[in-house]
Amino acid sequence: MTETVDLAEKRAAQRRRMYVSGHLPELFKERERIRAELHAAVPQLKTLTDQLAVKNLRNRISYMRQRLPLLAAEVKALVDERKALLETIRAARESAS
């Protein structure tokens, strides 16, 4: 009975690990996109004269600066989850043998 639970837990952990591993590159791409946009937006802020455009760009820069640490925390959480899932998979493999 415990062996079937271990196999079911192992399958669930493998599925979740595949999702986490597939989601990480998306987060890395988003982080790089935000960094590139941020580097382009800051110098542009100095050249704008329209007040509405300046306000919108400042809001966008503020959003990007807030989003970067959140992305880093999300990546760290997913990496930690992936490590825990790998340990679960290994433990299920060892208990099956």
XYZ file of N, CA, C and O in Angstrom:
388
model
N 0.814 -1.196 0.000
C 0.000 0.000 0.000
C 0.859 1.262 0.000
O 0.590 2.187 -0.741
N 1.906 1.279 0.828
C 2.759 2.469 0.873
C 3.528 2.634 -0.428
O 3.873 3.741 -0.813
N 3.802 1.522 -1.102
C 4.529 1.611 -2.371
C 3.695 2.331 -3.423
O 4.215 3.137 -4.181
N 2.394 2.085 -3.470
C 1.535 2.779 -4.437
C 1.435 4.263 -4.088
O 1.378 5.097 -4.970
N 1.395 4.582 -2.804
C 1.385 5.990 -2.397
C 2.683 6.646 -2.830
O 2.682 7.759 -3.348
N 3.793 5.958 -2.647
C 5.074 6.501 -3.061
C 5.116 6.717 -4.576
O 5.630 7.722 -5.041
N 4.564 5.782 -5.336
C 4.544 5.936 -6.791
C 3.652 7.097 -7.217
O 4.003 7.868 -8.113
N 2.512 7.239 -6.569
C 1.613 8.355 -6.894
C 2.264 9.685 -6.524
O 2.189 10.657 -7.276
N 2.907 9.707 -5.372
C 3.603 10.930 -4.945
C 4.748 11.253 -5.891
O 4.974 12.413 -6.238
N 5.443 10.212 -6.337
C 6.545 10.406 -7.271
C 6.041 10.968 -8.599
O 6.614 11.905 -9.143
N 4.942 10.432 -9.101
C 4.372 10.932 -10.365
C 3.935 12.384 -10.238
O 4.173 13.200 -11.127
N 3.291 12.716 -9.117
C 2.852 14.096 -8.893
C 4.055 15.026 -8.808
O 4.041 16.136 -9.361
N 5.103 14.592 -8.131
C 6.309 15.408 -8.007
C 6.986 15.583 -9.363
O 7.484 16.665 -9.683
N 6.992 14.532 -10.178
C 7.598 14.636 -11.505
C 6.825 15.620 -12.388
O 7.414 16.417 -13.103
N 5.500 15.561 -12.322
C 4.681 16.491 -13.118
C 4.927 17.936 -12.682
O 5.076 18.831 -13.504
N 4.931 18.153 -11.385
C 5.147 19.509 -10.861
C 6.551 20.003 -11.223
O 6.740 21.166 -11.568
N 7.541 19.113 -11.159
C 8.909 19.496 -11.497
C 9.004 19.898 -12.967
O 9.689 20.856 -13.316
N 8.297 19.183 -13.833
C 8.317 19.535 -15.252
C 7.692 20.911 -15.464
O 8.193 21.720 -16.247
N 6.609 21.212 -14.741
C 5.991 22.532 -14.852
C 6.942 23.610 -14.364
O 7.131 24.636 -15.019
N 7.544 23.382 -13.193
C 8.466 24.371 -12.615
C 9.650 24.591 -13.547
O 10.044 25.729 -13.806
N 10.208 23.512 -14.071
C 11.354 23.636 -14.973
C 10.980 24.365 -16.252
O 11.796 25.096 -16.813
N 9.759 24.223 -16.713
C 9.316 24.926 -17.904
C 8.995 26.382 -17.639
O 9.099 27.229 -18.528
N 8.613 26.707 -16.408
C 8.233 28.077 -16.068
C 9.442 28.965 -15.780
O 9.384 30.182 -15.996
N 10.520 28.383 -15.316
C 11.712 29.171 -14.978
C 12.272 29.953 -16.174
O 12.566 31.145 -16.025
N 12.443 29.366 -17.352
C 12.966 30.154 -18.474
C 12.075 31.349 -18.834
O 12.585 32.403 -19.221
N 10.755 31.194 -18.658
C 9.857 32.318 -18.909
C 10.137 33.465 -17.960
O 10.140 34.638 -18.365
N 10.393 33.145 -16.696
C 10.697 34.186 -15.719
C 12.020 34.866 -16.029
O 12.145 36.085 -15.887
N 13.014 34.081 -16.458
C 14.301 34.665 -16.818
C 14.161 35.606 -18.009
O 14.760 36.678 -18.035
N 13.348 35.216 -18.996
C 13.124 36.066 -20.160
C 12.427 37.360 -19.766
O 12.777 38.435 -20.245
N 11.441 37.257 -18.887
C 10.736 38.458 -18.444
C 11.671 39.391 -17.687
O 11.636 40.605 -17.870
N 12.527 38.820 -16.859
C 13.477 39.640 -16.103
C 14.432 40.369 -17.036
O 14.689 41.563 -16.874
N 14.938 39.677 -18.036
C 15.844 40.314 -18.992
C 15.130 41.389 -19.821
O 15.690 42.442 -20.110
N 13.869 41.130 -20.180
C 13.098 42.111 -20.936
C 12.881 43.373 -20.112
O 13.053 44.494 -20.592
N 12.548 43.206 -18.836
C 12.331 44.359 -17.963
C 13.627 45.127 -17.765
O 13.640 46.364 -17.800
N 14.737 44.421 -17.581
C 16.019 45.112 -17.419
C 16.375 45.926 -18.656
O 16.818 47.066 -18.549
N 16.178 45.341 -19.824
C 16.480 46.059 -21.063
C 15.575 47.274 -21.223
O 16.037 48.370 -21.603
N 14.303 47.097 -20.933
C 13.359 48.214 -21.036
C 13.702 49.307 -20.021
O 13.608 50.500 -20.322
N 14.113 48.915 -18.850
C 14.483 49.881 -17.812
C 15.711 50.680 -18.222
O 15.743 51.909 -18.063
N 16.703 50.009 -18.786
C 17.912 50.705 -19.235
C 17.611 51.668 -20.379
O 18.263 52.703 -20.516
N 16.637 51.349 -21.196
C 16.260 52.239 -22.294
C 15.383 53.391 -21.804
O 15.442 54.497 -22.348
N 14.580 53.156 -20.776
C 13.619 54.155 -20.323
C 14.255 55.269 -19.496
O 13.835 56.423 -19.599
N 15.252 54.961 -18.695
C 15.846 55.971 -17.815
C 16.477 57.111 -18.613
O 16.196 58.285 -18.334
N 17.300 56.863 -19.618
C 17.831 57.999 -20.399
C 16.735 58.742 -21.170
O 16.821 59.961 -21.352
N 15.723 58.029 -21.595
C 14.630 58.646 -22.335
C 13.871 59.627 -21.450
O 13.349 60.634 -21.933
N 13.825 59.381 -20.175
C 13.128 60.246 -19.229
C 13.715 61.657 -19.238
O 12.994 62.641 -19.079
N 15.017 61.768 -19.462
C 15.689 63.075 -19.447
C 15.376 63.906 -20.693
O 15.482 65.122 -20.654
N 14.988 63.248 -21.775
C 14.780 63.975 -23.026
C 13.318 64.326 -23.288
O 13.037 65.133 -24.165
N 12.387 63.735 -22.556
C 10.962 63.994 -22.800
C 10.570 65.381 -22.305
O 11.059 65.859 -21.285
N 9.657 66.024 -23.041
C 9.174 67.347 -22.644
C 7.685 67.313 -22.287
O 7.225 68.140 -21.513
N 6.939 66.412 -22.869
C 5.506 66.304 -22.590
C 5.300 65.768 -21.169
O 5.813 64.709 -20.806
N 4.533 66.497 -20.365
C 4.355 66.129 -18.967
C 3.623 64.796 -18.792
O 3.957 64.007 -17.919
N 2.642 64.557 -19.647
C 1.914 63.290 -19.556
C 2.822 62.113 -19.900
O 2.797 61.070 -19.229
N 3.660 62.269 -20.916
C 4.592 61.202 -21.287
C 5.603 60.957 -20.171
O 5.951 59.806 -19.886
N 6.056 62.036 -19.533
C 7.001 61.896 -18.418
C 6.331 61.146 -17.264
O 6.923 60.230 -16.678
N 5.099 61.502 -16.961
C 4.372 60.833 -15.875
C 4.187 59.347 -16.184
O 4.412 58.495 -15.320
N 3.769 59.035 -17.397
C 3.571 57.635 -17.783
C 4.871 56.844 -17.726
O 4.893 55.693 -17.272
N 5.951 57.447 -18.194
C 7.242 56.756 -18.171
C 7.725 56.552 -16.738
O 8.272 55.500 -16.408
N 7.520 57.553 -15.882
C 7.905 57.388 -14.474
C 7.104 56.264 -13.818
O 7.652 55.481 -13.036
N 5.823 56.190 -14.137
C 5.003 55.101 -13.593
C 5.496 53.744 -14.087
O 5.554 52.775 -13.327
N 5.860 53.675 -15.356
C 6.366 52.420 -15.934
C 7.690 52.023 -15.280
O 7.906 50.854 -14.952
N 8.573 53.001 -15.089
C 9.863 52.732 -14.439
C 9.638 52.261 -13.008
O 10.274 51.307 -12.542
N 8.711 52.897 -12.314
C 8.401 52.494 -10.941
C 7.893 51.057 -10.903
O 8.301 50.261 -10.048
N 7.006 50.729 -11.841
C 6.491 49.363 -11.908
C 7.626 48.371 -12.146
O 7.702 47.327 -11.485
N 8.506 48.681 -13.090
C 9.599 47.758 -13.413
C 10.529 47.582 -12.226
O 11.000 46.471 -11.953
N 10.802 48.655 -11.517
C 11.684 48.548 -10.347
C 11.047 47.739 -9.233
O 11.742 47.091 -8.454
N 9.733 47.780 -9.134
C 9.043 46.968 -8.133
C 8.952 45.512 -8.575
O 8.970 44.602 -7.748
N 8.839 45.286 -9.856
C 8.637 43.935 -10.395
C 9.914 43.092 -10.326
O 9.837 41.874 -10.114
N 11.073 43.721 -10.495
C 12.329 42.950 -10.519
C 12.569 42.157 -9.230
O 12.857 40.957 -9.303
N 12.452 42.767 -8.050
C 12.642 41.955 -6.837
C 11.591 40.860 -6.679
O 11.884 39.776 -6.172
N 10.374 41.132 -7.131
C 9.333 40.107 -7.055
C 9.665 38.928 -7.962
O 9.454 37.766 -7.592
N 10.190 39.224 -9.144
C 10.612 38.150 -10.050
C 11.735 37.335 -9.438
O 11.747 36.110 -9.530
N 12.692 38.017 -8.824
C 13.816 37.310 -8.198
C 13.313 36.394 -7.086
O 13.767 35.248 -6.958
N 12.355 36.874 -6.297
C 11.807 36.051 -5.221
C 11.038 34.854 -5.792
O 11.112 33.744 -5.249
N 10.315 35.075 -6.883
C 9.565 33.991 -7.510
C 10.511 32.932 -8.079
O 10.278 31.733 -7.937
N 11.592 33.372 -8.694
C 12.583 32.438 -9.230
C 13.200 31.633 -8.088
O 13.322 30.404 -8.186
N 13.557 32.305 -7.005
C 14.158 31.611 -5.871
C 13.191 30.576 -5.294
O 13.584 29.453 -4.986
N 11.925 30.940 -5.188
C 10.932 30.009 -4.650
C 10.776 28.798 -5.568
O 10.676 27.660 -5.095
N 10.766 29.027 -6.880
C 10.634 27.909 -7.814
C 11.862 27.003 -7.793
O 11.739 25.786 -7.888
N 13.036 27.591 -7.664
C 14.262 26.785 -7.593
C 14.251 25.938 -6.322
O 14.580 24.750 -6.353
N 13.841 26.547 -5.211
C 13.756 25.791 -3.958
C 12.718 24.671 -4.061
O 12.933 23.559 -3.579
N 11.589 24.976 -4.710
C 10.555 23.953 -4.887
C 11.056 22.815 -5.765
O 10.800 21.648 -5.488
N 11.799 23.175 -6.810
C 12.343 22.143 -7.694
C 13.308 21.233 -6.937
O 13.289 20.010 -7.106
N 14.134 21.819 -6.069
C 15.053 21.002 -5.258
C 14.284 20.058 -4.341
O 14.636 18.883 -4.206
N 13.230 20.568 -3.723
C 12.427 19.731 -2.832
C 11.743 18.608 -3.609
O 11.659 17.471 -3.127
N 11.262 18.921 -4.804
C 10.625 17.893 -5.628
C 11.616 16.819 -6.045
O 11.288 15.628 -6.067
N 12.831 17.232 -6.368
C 13.853 16.242 -6.727
C 14.167 15.326 -5.553
O 14.356 14.118 -5.721
N 14.202 15.888 -4.352
C 14.430 15.063 -3.174
C 13.275 14.077 -2.973
O 13.496 12.916 -2.611
N 12.048 14.532 -3.214
C 10.882 13.655 -3.097
C 10.968 12.520 -4.102
O 10.700 11.357 -3.775
N 11.351 12.854 -5.333
C 11.468 11.837 -6.385
C 12.553 10.829 -6.031
O 12.373 9.620 -6.179
N 13.675 11.322 -5.537
C 14.764 10.412 -5.144
C 14.334 9.507 -3.991
O 14.643 8.308 -3.979
N 13.632 10.074 -3.020
C 13.187 9.286 -1.871
C 12.200 8.204 -2.327
O 12.254 7.058 -1.841
N 11.312 8.555 -3.250
C 10.352 7.559 -3.759
C 11.076 6.482 -4.535
O 10.715 5.312 -4.475
N 12.107 6.873 -5.278
C 12.876 5.900 -6.066
C 13.608 4.932 -5.128
O 13.656 3.740 -5.380
N 14.194 5.483 -4.050
C 14.933 4.643 -3.111
C 14.002 3.699 -2.342
O 14.350 2.554 -2.080
N 12.810 4.185 -1.997
C 11.888 3.328 -1.235
C 11.302 2.236 -2.143
O 10.910 1.187 -1.644
N 11.237 2.485 -3.446
C 10.707 1.474 -4.373
C 11.715 0.360 -4.610
O 11.350 -0.766 -4.890
N 12.985 0.675 -4.464
C 13.991 -0.364 -4.738
C 14.358 -1.155 -3.534
O 13.810 -1.209 -2.538
